[in-house]
Amino acid sequence: MTAQRIDGKALAARLQETVAARTAGLGATQGLRPGLAVVLVGSDPASQVYVRSKRRRTAEAGMQSFAHELPEDTGEAALLELIARLNTDPAVHGVLVQLPLPAHIDPMRVLAAIDPAKDVDGFHVVNAGRLATGQPGLVPCTPLGCMMLLRERHADLSGLHAVVLGRSNIVGKPMAQLLLAENCTVTVVHSRSRDLPMLCRQADILVAAVGRPELVRGDWIRPGATVIDVGINRVVRPDGTARLIGDVAFDEAAAVAGAITPVPGGVGPMTIACLLANTLIASCRQAG
Ligand code: GUN
């Protein structure tokens, strides 16, 4: 391996420490304790793992964690009612509804019901619009974490060609906006793009966020490029045990790239640390 390994676990731990220290300071100086409500509908096993981890880390940062677990057959109206209550609860500064939702619930209607000031996921159209137009709002956690990881390698991103592989509302689109704001030349490519390997080889910075295990091979990488792997794919080995792998074939890519994030231990830990940072920001703004 020749590439620098960008350690998301260590960076996330430092960010969480900073957030915890500021949270303690808010309590001491203003009597303010940031609160995050995490709502889970149904019992998707992966979502349960993510939600538990978000709650644990919230408490570790000294914030108040509000857990709402609703059964799979919860109606959309009942979920909207809960969100309306959380929107007006002064102890709740952040509201997160874990996705995906059961098929009978319209996620767009649910996300639109969250007060944009409490939308710590940054998924509300108001926050997406603010990001697209360069106004301060709340920024989606995973792309925010990716930008922090990129800054470990690049003090200045200006003029670099960034290729974002994936066009989801959660990662690909906001990632492209953040890179544009840093003066990158941005290309968004996706499953219908022609000649993905050729397009990816143009990248000084490659962000892979397609959810396809090891889709990106070593010969897709430009020598010296920085590779950010957002994929968290659970694959089961022949002996029945499971492991997590990214969207990038790590060993092949690390032989060519200048820097690369591992899976696990790259983007994943940054997402939750950024969620805590967003909750802190939201609580400070709401306190005026
Ligand atoms: N499901 C997968 N990623 C996310 C995320 O970042 N936020 C929420 N709310 N749900 C998700």
PDB file of N, CA and C and ligand atoms in Angstrom, residues 54 96-99 121 123 170, ligand 1:
ATOM      1  N   LYS A  54     -26.314   6.145  17.459  1.00  0.00           N
ATOM      2  CA  LYS A  54     -26.544   7.588  17.535  1.00  0.00           C
ATOM      3  C   LYS A  54     -26.934   7.987  18.957  1.00  0.00           C
ATOM      4  N   LEU A  96     -34.435  13.736  14.289  1.00  0.00           N
ATOM      5  CA  LEU A  96     -33.945  12.867  13.217  1.00  0.00           C
ATOM      6  C   LEU A  96     -34.900  11.691  13.058  1.00  0.00           C
ATOM      7  N   VAL A  97     -35.408  11.496  11.859  1.00  0.00           N
ATOM      8  CA  VAL A  97     -36.236  10.328  11.554  1.00  0.00           C
ATOM      9  C   VAL A  97     -35.385   9.383  10.720  1.00  0.00           C
ATOM     10  N   GLN A  98     -35.123   8.208  11.264  1.00  0.00           N
ATOM     11  CA  GLN A  98     -34.232   7.273  10.569  1.00  0.00           C
ATOM     12  C   GLN A  98     -34.878   6.768   9.281  1.00  0.00           C
ATOM     13  N   LEU A  99     -34.119   6.758   8.206  1.00  0.00           N
ATOM     14  CA  LEU A  99     -34.569   6.245   6.914  1.00  0.00           C
ATOM     15  C   LEU A  99     -33.905   4.894   6.663  1.00  0.00           C
ATOM     16  N   ASP A 121     -30.337  16.385  10.261  1.00  0.00           N
ATOM     17  CA  ASP A 121     -29.913  15.580   9.108  1.00  0.00           C
ATOM     18  C   ASP A 121     -29.665  16.454   7.886  1.00  0.00           C
ATOM     19  N   PHE A 123     -31.923  17.310   5.696  1.00  0.00           N
ATOM     20  CA  PHE A 123     -32.653  16.726   4.560  1.00  0.00           C
ATOM     21  C   PHE A 123     -33.854  17.560   4.129  1.00  0.00           C
ATOM     22  N   ILE A 170     -29.166  12.116   0.039  1.00  0.00           N
ATOM     23  CA  ILE A 170     -28.493  12.043   1.342  1.00  0.00           C
ATOM     24  C   ILE A 170     -26.995  12.316   1.215  1.00  0.00           C
TER      25      ILE A 170
HETATM   26  N1  GUN B   1     -30.393   6.235   6.763  1.00  0.00           N
HETATM   27  C1  GUN B   1     -29.163   6.074   6.219  1.00  0.00           C
HETATM   28  N2  GUN B   1     -28.394   7.158   6.441  1.00  0.00           N
HETATM   29  C2  GUN B   1     -29.159   8.028   7.135  1.00  0.00           C
HETATM   30  C3  GUN B   1     -28.920   9.324   7.670  1.00  0.00           C
HETATM   31  O1  GUN B   1     -27.839   9.918   7.529  1.00  0.00           O
HETATM   32  N3  GUN B   1     -29.957   9.881   8.341  1.00  0.00           N
HETATM   33  C4  GUN B   1     -31.161   9.262   8.483  1.00  0.00           C
HETATM   34  N4  GUN B   1     -32.129   9.904   9.141  1.00  0.00           N
HETATM   35  N5  GUN B   1     -31.412   8.054   8.004  1.00  0.00           N
HETATM   36  C5  GUN B   1     -30.414   7.451   7.339  1.00  0.00           C
END
